[in-house]
Amino acid sequence: ILNVEQSPQSLHVQEGDSTNFTCSFPSSNFYALHWYRWETAKSPEALFVMTLNGDEKKKGRISATLNTKEGYSYLYIKGSQPEDSATYLCAWGNTGKLIFGQGTTLQVKP
Amino acid sequence: DVKVTQSSRYLVKRTGEKVFLECVQDMDHENMFWYRQDPGLGLRLIYFSYDVKMKEKGDIPEGYSVSREKKERFSLILESASTNQTSMYLCASSPHLMNTEAFFGQGTRLTVV
């Protein structure tokens, strides 16, 4: 079983705080690293798909970095808002297989 | 708008019943996946398929089987439902190369009593 680990498991922050989560994954046979956002009562939706070592991606206040040699990715949220409350999932992808971590659940208090 | 559609949002079945969960995608994707989601355990891969009639076991295939007779449809089968299969089941699809995102269905919450 391939291990994709996320930390922390949950996080509570105040509105306006910046925060970050970690995803660690096997560095061998790496092909792609995905980040998804999963809101309650909705389906997971993709934030980023990264394939190159050193990749950095940004969407609004959310950004992500990738280190394939050491097997980790960081997701950053700048100035958290209550609508950012969700579970954030990372997934390791390789030709047909997509393995998820257990997720980080973020609660942003107004 | 791209779509992955699961046949039921909620299901209640009895122990020992044969259960079919259906998933259909309209994006002509090669890959399709079945996951189950349990509190604190994230999404665990049950089975996946990268082509019609092809199937591969994921991390937790025991008690499940799958069928992919057509490219757009991927069925998860619980041969004899048990209470420990009570869970949220999510279907997803993606292009063959994993360098683009996967799309998810709305989930089926299955309760086995």
Short mmCIF file of C-alpha atoms in Angstrom, two decimals:
data_model
loop_
_atom_site.label_atom_id
_atom_site.label_comp_id
_atom_site.label_asym_id
_atom_site.label_seq_id
_atom_site.Cartn_x
_atom_site.Cartn_y
_atom_site.Cartn_z
CA ILE A 1 0.00 0.00 0.00
CA LEU A 2 1.42 3.37 -1.03
CA ASN A 3 1.44 5.90 1.80
CA VAL A 4 0.25 9.44 1.22
CA GLU A 5 0.26 11.33 4.49
CA GLN A 6 -1.26 14.70 5.30
CA SER A 7 -0.77 16.89 8.34
CA PRO A 8 -2.28 18.24 10.38
CA GLN A 9 -5.47 16.18 10.42
CA SER A 10 -7.51 19.25 11.43
CA LEU A 11 -6.93 22.93 11.87
CA HIS A 12 -8.96 25.76 13.44
CA VAL A 13 -7.95 29.32 12.55
CA GLN A 14 -9.40 32.81 12.83
CA GLU A 15 -10.55 34.76 9.81
CA GLY A 16 -7.57 36.58 8.31
CA ASP A 17 -4.97 34.04 9.50
CA SER A 18 -2.69 32.46 6.94
CA THR A 19 -2.18 28.73 7.14
CA ASN A 20 -0.45 25.82 5.45
CA PHE A 21 -0.77 22.05 5.21
CA THR A 22 1.66 19.33 4.29
CA CYS A 23 1.34 16.32 2.01
CA SER A 24 4.07 13.67 1.90
CA PHE A 25 4.16 10.97 -0.75
CA PRO A 26 6.48 8.31 -2.25
CA SER A 27 9.22 10.04 -4.25
CA SER A 28 9.83 7.00 -6.45
CA ASN A 29 7.70 6.46 -9.58
CA PHE A 30 6.28 9.95 -9.17
CA TYR A 31 4.05 11.23 -11.94
CA ALA A 32 1.65 13.83 -10.54
CA LEU A 33 0.46 15.38 -7.29
CA HIS A 34 -3.12 16.60 -7.03
CA TRP A 35 -4.79 18.90 -4.49
CA TYR A 36 -8.57 18.86 -4.03
CA ARG A 37 -10.96 20.86 -1.92
CA TRP A 38 -13.96 19.04 -0.49
CA GLU A 39 -16.81 21.04 1.01
CA THR A 40 -19.56 19.41 3.04
CA ALA A 41 -22.38 17.99 0.92
CA LYS A 42 -20.43 18.59 -2.30
CA SER A 43 -18.02 16.57 -4.45
CA PRO A 44 -14.25 17.09 -4.24
CA GLU A 45 -13.04 19.69 -6.73
CA ALA A 46 -9.53 20.03 -8.07
CA LEU A 47 -7.36 22.94 -6.96
CA PHE A 48 -4.04 22.02 -8.56
CA VAL A 49 -2.30 19.27 -10.47
CA MET A 50 1.49 19.47 -10.33
CA THR A 51 4.00 17.31 -12.16
CA LEU A 52 7.39 19.04 -12.08
CA ASN A 53 9.82 19.29 -9.20
CA GLY A 54 9.83 22.88 -7.99
CA ASP A 55 6.38 23.56 -9.42
CA GLU A 56 4.47 26.40 -7.79
CA LYS A 57 0.81 27.03 -8.56
CA LYS A 58 -1.54 29.77 -7.41
CA LYS A 59 -5.29 30.33 -7.50
CA GLY A 60 -6.39 33.48 -5.74
CA ARG A 61 -5.32 33.26 -2.09
CA ILE A 62 -4.38 29.58 -2.37
CA SER A 63 -1.00 28.37 -3.57
CA ALA A 64 0.96 25.11 -3.61
CA THR A 65 4.54 24.00 -3.98
CA LEU A 66 6.03 20.65 -4.95
CA ASN A 67 9.27 18.84 -4.07
CA THR A 68 9.34 15.49 -5.85
CA LYS A 69 12.87 14.56 -4.78
CA GLU A 70 12.01 14.57 -1.08
CA GLY A 71 8.35 13.70 -1.59
CA TYR A 72 6.35 16.58 -0.16
CA SER A 73 3.97 19.34 -1.18
CA TYR A 74 2.70 22.35 0.75
CA LEU A 75 -0.67 24.05 0.34
CA TYR A 76 -0.88 27.66 1.57
CA ILE A 77 -3.96 29.77 2.21
CA LYS A 78 -3.34 33.48 2.69
CA GLY A 79 -5.85 35.46 4.74
CA SER A 80 -8.26 32.61 5.46
CA GLN A 81 -11.97 33.31 5.06
CA PRO A 82 -14.93 31.34 6.49
CA GLU A 83 -15.72 30.10 2.98
CA ASP A 84 -12.31 28.37 2.93
CA SER A 85 -13.64 25.91 5.52
CA ALA A 86 -13.40 22.49 3.90
CA THR A 87 -11.35 19.32 3.81
CA TYR A 88 -8.24 19.59 1.65
CA LEU A 89 -7.05 16.37 0.04
CA CYS A 90 -3.83 15.61 -1.73
CA ALA A 91 -3.41 12.64 -4.06
CA TRP A 92 -0.44 10.90 -5.67
CA GLY A 93 -1.08 9.95 -9.30
CA ASN A 94 0.64 7.45 -11.57
CA THR A 95 -0.76 6.12 -14.89
CA GLY A 96 -4.26 5.26 -13.90
CA LYS A 97 -3.90 5.15 -10.14
CA LEU A 98 -4.77 8.01 -7.78
CA ILE A 99 -4.01 7.51 -4.09
CA PHE A 100 -5.32 10.01 -1.54
CA GLY A 101 -4.11 11.13 1.84
CA GLN A 102 -6.54 11.27 4.74
CA GLY A 103 -7.11 15.00 4.33
CA THR A 104 -6.76 18.14 6.42
CA THR A 105 -10.02 19.63 7.69
CA LEU A 106 -9.88 23.41 8.00
CA GLN A 107 -12.35 25.44 10.06
CA VAL A 108 -12.12 29.23 9.73
CA LYS A 109 -13.90 31.15 12.47
CA PRO A 110 -15.32 34.59 11.65
CA ASP B 1 -20.44 21.03 -17.97
CA VAL B 2 -18.56 17.83 -17.24
CA LYS B 3 -20.39 15.22 -15.24
CA VAL B 4 -19.84 12.14 -13.21
CA THR B 5 -23.18 10.79 -12.07
CA GLN B 6 -23.77 8.18 -9.40
CA SER B 7 -27.07 6.36 -9.53
CA SER B 8 -28.15 6.94 -5.92
CA ARG B 9 -27.43 9.53 -3.28
CA TYR B 10 -28.61 7.37 -0.38
CA LEU B 11 -29.14 3.62 -0.12
CA VAL B 12 -30.20 1.35 2.69
CA LYS B 13 -29.63 -2.38 2.19
CA ARG B 14 -29.86 -5.48 4.32
CA THR B 15 -26.94 -7.67 5.34
CA GLY B 16 -26.36 -10.34 2.71
CA GLU B 17 -27.96 -8.46 -0.17
CA LYS B 18 -26.14 -8.00 -3.47
CA VAL B 19 -25.70 -4.27 -4.04
CA PHE B 20 -24.89 -2.44 -7.27
CA LEU B 21 -23.53 1.11 -7.28
CA GLU B 22 -23.49 2.66 -10.73
CA CYS B 23 -21.33 5.47 -12.04
CA VAL B 24 -21.52 7.14 -15.45
CA GLN B 25 -19.22 9.80 -16.90
CA ASP B 26 -19.73 11.84 -20.05
CA MET B 27 -16.15 13.03 -20.61
CA ASP B 28 -14.81 10.04 -22.58
CA HIS B 29 -12.26 9.44 -19.78
CA GLU B 30 -10.18 6.28 -19.81
CA ASN B 31 -9.73 6.01 -16.04
CA MET B 32 -12.48 5.42 -13.54
CA PHE B 33 -12.18 4.87 -9.80
CA TRP B 34 -14.23 3.75 -6.83
CA TYR B 35 -13.34 5.06 -3.37
CA ARG B 36 -14.90 4.79 0.03
CA GLN B 37 -14.65 7.55 2.58
CA ASP B 38 -14.75 6.90 6.32
CA PRO B 39 -14.10 9.41 9.11
CA GLY B 40 -10.39 9.92 9.72
CA LEU B 41 -9.37 7.60 6.89
CA GLY B 42 -9.69 9.82 3.84
CA LEU B 43 -10.54 8.35 0.46
CA ARG B 44 -9.45 4.74 0.14
CA LEU B 45 -9.19 3.20 -3.31
CA ILE B 46 -11.31 0.08 -3.79
CA TYR B 47 -10.89 -0.61 -7.52
CA PHE B 48 -9.91 1.29 -10.62
CA SER B 49 -10.15 0.75 -14.34
CA TYR B 50 -7.99 2.27 -17.09
CA ASP B 51 -9.92 0.82 -20.04
CA VAL B 52 -13.06 -1.04 -20.97
CA LYS B 53 -13.12 -4.52 -19.42
CA MET B 54 -9.89 -3.75 -17.53
CA LYS B 55 -9.89 -3.58 -13.75
CA GLU B 56 -7.26 -3.34 -11.06
CA LYS B 57 -7.51 -3.82 -7.33
CA GLY B 58 -6.93 -0.82 -5.14
CA ASP B 59 -5.99 -0.88 -1.48
CA ILE B 60 -9.21 -2.38 -0.07
CA PRO B 61 -10.85 -4.65 -2.70
CA GLU B 62 -12.06 -7.36 -0.32
CA GLY B 63 -15.81 -7.84 -0.45
CA TYR B 64 -16.16 -5.85 -3.67
CA SER B 65 -16.05 -6.47 -7.40
CA VAL B 66 -16.41 -4.15 -10.39
CA SER B 67 -17.61 -4.18 -13.96
CA ARG B 68 -16.69 -1.96 -16.88
CA GLU B 69 -18.46 -3.15 -20.01
CA LYS B 70 -18.65 0.32 -21.57
CA LYS B 71 -16.19 3.19 -21.36
CA GLU B 72 -18.64 5.55 -19.71
CA ARG B 73 -19.93 3.20 -17.00
CA PHE B 74 -18.15 1.71 -13.99
CA SER B 75 -20.14 -0.39 -11.55
CA LEU B 76 -19.19 -1.35 -8.01
CA ILE B 77 -20.72 -4.58 -6.71
CA LEU B 78 -21.02 -5.68 -3.13
CA GLU B 79 -21.52 -9.43 -3.51
CA SER B 80 -22.96 -9.90 -0.02
CA ALA B 81 -23.32 -6.63 1.86
CA SER B 82 -22.07 -6.47 5.42
CA THR B 83 -22.43 -3.80 8.09
CA ASN B 84 -18.74 -2.88 7.83
CA GLN B 85 -19.43 -1.76 4.27
CA THR B 86 -21.61 1.07 5.55
CA SER B 87 -19.80 4.09 4.15
CA MET B 88 -19.77 6.95 1.66
CA TYR B 89 -18.80 5.71 -1.81
CA LEU B 90 -17.32 8.09 -4.37
CA CYS B 91 -16.78 7.46 -8.05
CA ALA B 92 -14.26 9.48 -10.07
CA SER B 93 -12.97 9.62 -13.61
CA SER B 94 -9.88 11.10 -15.25
CA PRO B 95 -7.96 11.03 -18.50
CA HIS B 96 -5.42 8.19 -18.75
CA LEU B 97 -2.39 10.33 -17.95
CA MET B 98 -2.65 11.63 -14.40
CA ASN B 99 -1.40 15.09 -15.29
CA THR B 100 -4.92 16.49 -15.34
CA GLU B 101 -7.58 16.54 -12.69
CA ALA B 102 -10.06 13.83 -11.74
CA PHE B 103 -13.77 14.57 -11.56
CA PHE B 104 -16.00 13.16 -8.86
CA GLY B 105 -19.58 12.06 -8.56
CA GLN B 106 -21.80 13.35 -5.78
CA GLY B 107 -21.29 10.24 -3.63
CA THR B 108 -23.56 7.45 -2.45
CA ARG B 109 -24.10 7.05 1.26
CA LEU B 110 -24.74 3.36 1.79
CA THR B 111 -26.10 1.99 5.03
CA VAL B 112 -26.15 -1.77 5.56
CA VAL B 113 -28.49 -2.88 8.33
#
